[in-house]
């Protein structure tokens, strides 16, 4: 059996194999990173809100006492819950120590045309707060202009999380953190099954397997093409 080696075909299959295997290795790296992230989330310590902020401890299970701003809320758009589009309700919370930050109280539905905004029922009393400390949501690439947040119309719908704009609208400086309200707290809404990331480590492992399978397929196709018997030899 004599191997045939057309240069262009070999180059193409080799390039595909390198690309596929590189993507597989990248997915394995992402799997390792996600595994560490989920482990940190699962084993996060219980702390007071003030101590967690001082320690810059993401995912800490925090507790505080204070009160909500019952009149002013930010509705972070484009959040999906059970295949339905809606918003996350972000309400300012002031602790007894005077710290102010946003609390993500969960998900509320919106009509497709965004013509009406939901009523946000909020207790106007001093109460305990329990949740997870987290960094503000990442906006990602902006496809349009940022929302213009005002001071006199509430609640306010926003497509991108912009902390300086929020500070300006509230006329106060907030902590650069948010609290993800615990699911058993009564002053929240649905969709509070919080996770440190949308995609679990196992999904990255599955994607890595797919890329390595494509690598093997590229090598197999190359081998079948290069080493199959010549037609003349078959006729002989």
Short mmCIF file of C-alpha atoms in Angstrom, two decimals:
data_model
loop_
_atom_site.label_atom_id
_atom_site.label_comp_id
_atom_site.label_asym_id
_atom_site.label_seq_id
_atom_site.Cartn_x
_atom_site.Cartn_y
_atom_site.Cartn_z
CA UNK A 1 0.00 0.00 0.00
CA UNK A 2 1.68 3.18 -1.12
CA UNK A 3 0.66 6.47 0.56
CA UNK A 4 -0.36 9.30 -1.67
CA UNK A 5 0.24 12.82 -0.27
CA UNK A 6 -1.31 15.69 -2.22
CA UNK A 7 0.16 18.72 -0.52
CA UNK A 8 -2.98 20.87 -0.43
CA UNK A 9 -5.15 18.15 1.04
CA UNK A 10 -2.58 17.29 3.70
CA UNK A 11 -2.19 20.97 4.57
CA UNK A 12 -5.96 21.43 4.86
CA UNK A 13 -6.50 18.40 7.10
CA UNK A 14 -3.49 19.31 9.22
CA UNK A 15 -4.76 22.85 9.67
CA UNK A 16 -8.22 21.63 10.64
CA UNK A 17 -6.76 19.15 13.12
CA UNK A 18 -4.67 21.89 14.75
CA UNK A 19 -7.66 24.25 14.97
CA UNK A 20 -10.01 21.61 16.34
CA UNK A 21 -7.53 20.34 18.93
CA UNK A 22 -6.72 23.91 20.03
CA UNK A 23 -10.39 24.60 20.56
CA UNK A 24 -10.70 21.38 22.54
CA UNK A 25 -7.80 22.37 24.79
CA UNK A 26 -9.35 25.81 25.25
CA UNK A 27 -12.63 24.22 26.33
CA UNK A 28 -10.76 22.07 28.83
CA UNK A 29 -9.20 25.22 30.27
CA UNK A 30 -12.64 26.82 30.50
CA UNK A 31 -13.92 23.67 32.22
CA UNK A 32 -11.17 23.95 34.84
CA UNK A 33 -11.90 27.65 35.38
CA UNK A 34 -15.63 27.03 35.72
CA UNK A 35 -15.05 24.15 38.14
CA UNK A 36 -13.00 26.46 40.37
CA UNK A 37 -15.71 29.12 40.11
CA UNK A 38 -18.51 26.73 41.10
CA UNK A 39 -16.40 25.37 43.94
CA UNK A 40 -15.78 28.90 45.25
CA UNK A 41 -19.51 29.59 45.05
CA UNK A 42 -20.43 26.40 46.91
CA UNK A 43 -17.84 26.96 49.66
CA UNK A 44 -18.18 30.73 50.07
CA UNK A 45 -18.06 31.87 53.71
CA UNK A 46 -20.88 33.42 55.71
CA UNK A 47 -20.02 37.02 56.59
CA UNK A 48 -21.56 40.33 57.46
CA UNK A 49 -22.06 42.52 54.42
CA UNK A 50 -19.54 45.07 55.69
CA UNK A 51 -16.84 42.44 56.27
CA UNK A 52 -17.46 40.83 52.87
CA UNK A 53 -17.18 44.17 51.08
CA UNK A 54 -14.02 45.05 53.01
CA UNK A 55 -12.50 41.69 52.12
CA UNK A 56 -13.76 41.93 48.51
CA UNK A 57 -15.12 38.41 48.91
CA UNK A 58 -17.23 37.44 45.88
CA UNK A 59 -20.03 34.93 46.46
CA UNK A 60 -19.90 35.44 50.23
CA UNK A 61 -23.16 34.58 51.96
CA UNK A 62 -23.88 37.96 53.49
CA UNK A 63 -26.28 39.35 56.04
CA UNK A 64 -27.21 42.93 56.83
CA UNK A 65 -30.01 45.00 58.29
CA UNK A 66 -31.45 48.09 56.66
CA UNK A 67 -34.20 49.24 54.35
CA UNK A 68 -35.02 49.29 50.66
CA UNK A 69 -35.66 52.39 48.63
CA UNK A 70 -39.29 51.47 48.08
CA UNK A 71 -39.87 53.97 45.26
CA UNK A 72 -36.84 53.67 42.99
CA UNK A 73 -35.95 50.52 41.06
CA UNK A 74 -33.83 49.63 38.03
CA UNK A 75 -35.10 46.94 35.66
CA UNK A 76 -32.22 45.18 33.89
CA UNK A 77 -33.65 44.06 30.56
CA UNK A 78 -33.19 40.92 28.44
CA UNK A 79 -33.28 38.36 31.23
CA UNK A 80 -34.81 34.98 30.40
CA UNK A 81 -36.74 32.85 32.88
CA UNK A 82 -38.55 29.68 31.81
CA UNK A 83 -38.24 30.69 28.14
CA UNK A 84 -39.90 34.06 28.76
CA UNK A 85 -38.21 37.44 28.42
CA UNK A 86 -38.27 39.87 31.30
CA UNK A 87 -36.13 41.89 33.69
CA UNK A 88 -34.14 41.56 36.88
CA UNK A 89 -35.35 43.97 39.55
CA UNK A 90 -32.48 45.90 41.15
CA UNK A 91 -33.48 47.91 44.23
CA UNK A 92 -31.19 50.15 46.31
CA UNK A 93 -30.69 48.97 49.89
CA UNK A 94 -29.24 51.11 52.68
CA UNK A 95 -27.70 49.32 55.65
CA UNK A 96 -27.75 50.56 59.24
CA UNK A 97 -24.08 51.46 58.74
CA UNK A 98 -25.01 53.75 55.85
CA UNK A 99 -23.70 51.60 53.00
CA UNK A 100 -25.85 51.59 49.86
CA UNK A 101 -25.86 48.95 47.15
CA UNK A 102 -28.26 47.29 44.74
CA UNK A 103 -30.09 44.08 45.57
CA UNK A 104 -31.10 41.78 42.72
CA UNK A 105 -34.54 40.67 43.89
CA UNK A 106 -35.25 38.33 40.99
CA UNK A 107 -37.16 38.26 37.74
CA UNK A 108 -40.36 39.96 36.54
CA UNK A 109 -42.04 39.58 33.11
CA UNK A 110 -42.37 42.35 30.56
CA UNK A 111 -44.66 42.63 27.52
CA UNK A 112 -42.81 42.18 24.19
CA UNK A 113 -43.30 45.83 23.22
CA UNK A 114 -42.05 47.12 26.61
CA UNK A 115 -45.12 49.40 26.66
CA UNK A 116 -45.75 49.00 30.38
CA UNK A 117 -43.40 48.38 33.29
CA UNK A 118 -44.31 46.13 36.22
CA UNK A 119 -45.32 47.38 39.62
CA UNK A 120 -42.57 46.59 42.12
CA UNK A 121 -44.03 45.75 45.51
CA UNK A 122 -41.44 46.68 48.15
CA UNK A 123 -41.57 46.72 51.97
CA UNK A 124 -40.95 50.16 53.48
CA UNK A 125 -39.62 48.96 56.83
CA UNK A 126 -36.33 48.03 58.42
CA UNK A 127 -35.62 44.36 57.70
CA UNK A 128 -32.85 41.75 57.53
CA UNK A 129 -31.18 41.04 54.22
CA UNK A 130 -29.63 37.71 53.27
CA UNK A 131 -28.00 36.97 49.94
CA UNK A 132 -24.83 36.45 47.92
CA UNK A 133 -22.34 39.23 47.34
CA UNK A 134 -21.45 39.47 43.68
CA UNK A 135 -19.77 41.78 41.21
CA UNK A 136 -22.13 43.90 39.07
CA UNK A 137 -23.32 42.18 35.89
CA UNK A 138 -21.08 42.53 32.87
CA UNK A 139 -22.67 44.38 29.97
CA UNK A 140 -20.63 42.82 27.18
CA UNK A 141 -20.42 44.49 23.76
CA UNK A 142 -22.89 47.35 23.42
CA UNK A 143 -24.96 47.25 20.26
CA UNK A 144 -26.48 50.67 20.83
CA UNK A 145 -26.32 53.75 22.99
CA UNK A 146 -26.58 53.44 26.76
CA UNK A 147 -29.92 54.16 28.37
CA UNK A 148 -30.51 57.68 29.64
CA UNK A 149 -31.39 57.26 33.30
CA UNK A 150 -33.29 60.11 34.90
CA UNK A 151 -34.12 61.16 38.44
CA UNK A 152 -37.88 61.56 38.33
CA UNK A 153 -39.39 58.52 36.58
CA UNK A 154 -39.43 55.14 38.29
CA UNK A 155 -38.95 52.26 37.76
CA UNK A 156 -36.36 52.70 35.02
CA UNK A 157 -35.64 50.18 32.31
CA UNK A 158 -31.99 49.72 31.34
CA UNK A 159 -30.36 47.49 28.76
CA UNK A 160 -26.81 47.82 30.08
CA UNK A 161 -25.63 47.93 33.67
CA UNK A 162 -23.87 51.27 34.13
CA UNK A 163 -22.96 51.97 37.77
CA UNK A 164 -21.88 55.62 37.28
CA UNK A 165 -25.19 56.35 35.52
CA UNK A 166 -27.04 54.64 38.37
CA UNK A 167 -25.14 56.73 40.94
CA UNK A 168 -26.12 59.87 39.05
CA UNK A 169 -29.79 58.89 38.84
CA UNK A 170 -29.92 58.15 42.57
CA UNK A 171 -27.70 61.12 43.47
CA UNK A 172 -25.61 58.94 45.75
CA UNK A 173 -22.56 56.72 45.40
CA UNK A 174 -23.27 53.00 45.61
CA UNK A 175 -20.91 50.21 46.54
CA UNK A 176 -19.47 48.48 43.44
CA UNK A 177 -21.20 45.26 44.43
CA UNK A 178 -24.68 43.79 44.29
CA UNK A 179 -26.46 41.30 46.54
CA UNK A 180 -28.26 38.35 44.96
CA UNK A 181 -31.25 37.94 47.25
CA UNK A 182 -31.61 34.46 48.74
CA UNK A 183 -34.48 32.39 47.35
CA UNK A 184 -36.14 32.01 50.77
CA UNK A 185 -36.39 35.76 51.38
CA UNK A 186 -40.01 36.99 51.13
CA UNK A 187 -39.27 40.38 49.57
CA UNK A 188 -38.18 39.07 46.17
CA UNK A 189 -39.53 37.59 42.98
CA UNK A 190 -39.06 34.39 40.97
CA UNK A 191 -35.87 33.19 39.29
CA UNK A 192 -33.54 33.34 42.30
CA UNK A 193 -31.77 30.05 41.71
CA UNK A 194 -28.44 31.85 41.51
CA UNK A 195 -25.35 30.30 39.94
CA UNK A 196 -21.84 31.72 39.50
CA UNK A 197 -22.06 31.27 35.71
CA UNK A 198 -24.65 30.30 33.14
CA UNK A 199 -22.69 27.37 31.72
CA UNK A 200 -21.64 24.57 34.04
CA UNK A 201 -18.17 22.91 33.77
CA UNK A 202 -19.71 19.75 32.30
CA UNK A 203 -20.84 21.64 29.23
CA UNK A 204 -17.30 22.77 28.50
CA UNK A 205 -16.20 19.15 28.83
CA UNK A 206 -18.84 18.12 26.30
CA UNK A 207 -17.70 20.82 23.88
CA UNK A 208 -14.08 19.72 24.34
CA UNK A 209 -15.08 16.14 23.46
CA UNK A 210 -16.79 17.37 20.29
CA UNK A 211 -13.71 19.32 19.18
CA UNK A 212 -11.39 16.37 19.83
CA UNK A 213 -13.82 14.12 17.94
CA UNK A 214 -13.57 16.48 14.97
CA UNK A 215 -9.77 16.35 15.30
CA UNK A 216 -9.90 12.55 15.13
CA UNK A 217 -12.27 12.73 12.16
CA UNK A 218 -9.89 15.04 10.27
CA UNK A 219 -6.99 12.65 10.90
CA UNK A 220 -9.12 9.65 9.89
CA UNK A 221 -10.26 11.29 6.65
CA UNK A 222 -6.66 12.17 5.83
CA UNK A 223 -5.53 8.61 6.52
CA UNK A 224 -8.28 7.03 4.43
CA UNK A 225 -7.50 9.34 1.53
CA UNK A 226 -3.75 8.96 1.71
CA UNK A 227 -3.42 5.25 2.36
CA UNK A 228 -6.26 3.61 0.46
CA UNK A 229 -5.04 1.19 -2.29
CA UNK A 230 -4.46 2.63 -5.74
CA UNK A 231 -7.01 1.73 -8.38
CA UNK A 232 -4.33 0.31 -10.63
CA UNK A 233 -3.19 -1.99 -7.89
CA UNK A 234 -6.78 -3.10 -7.34
CA UNK A 235 -7.16 -3.93 -11.08
CA UNK A 236 -3.99 -5.93 -11.06
#
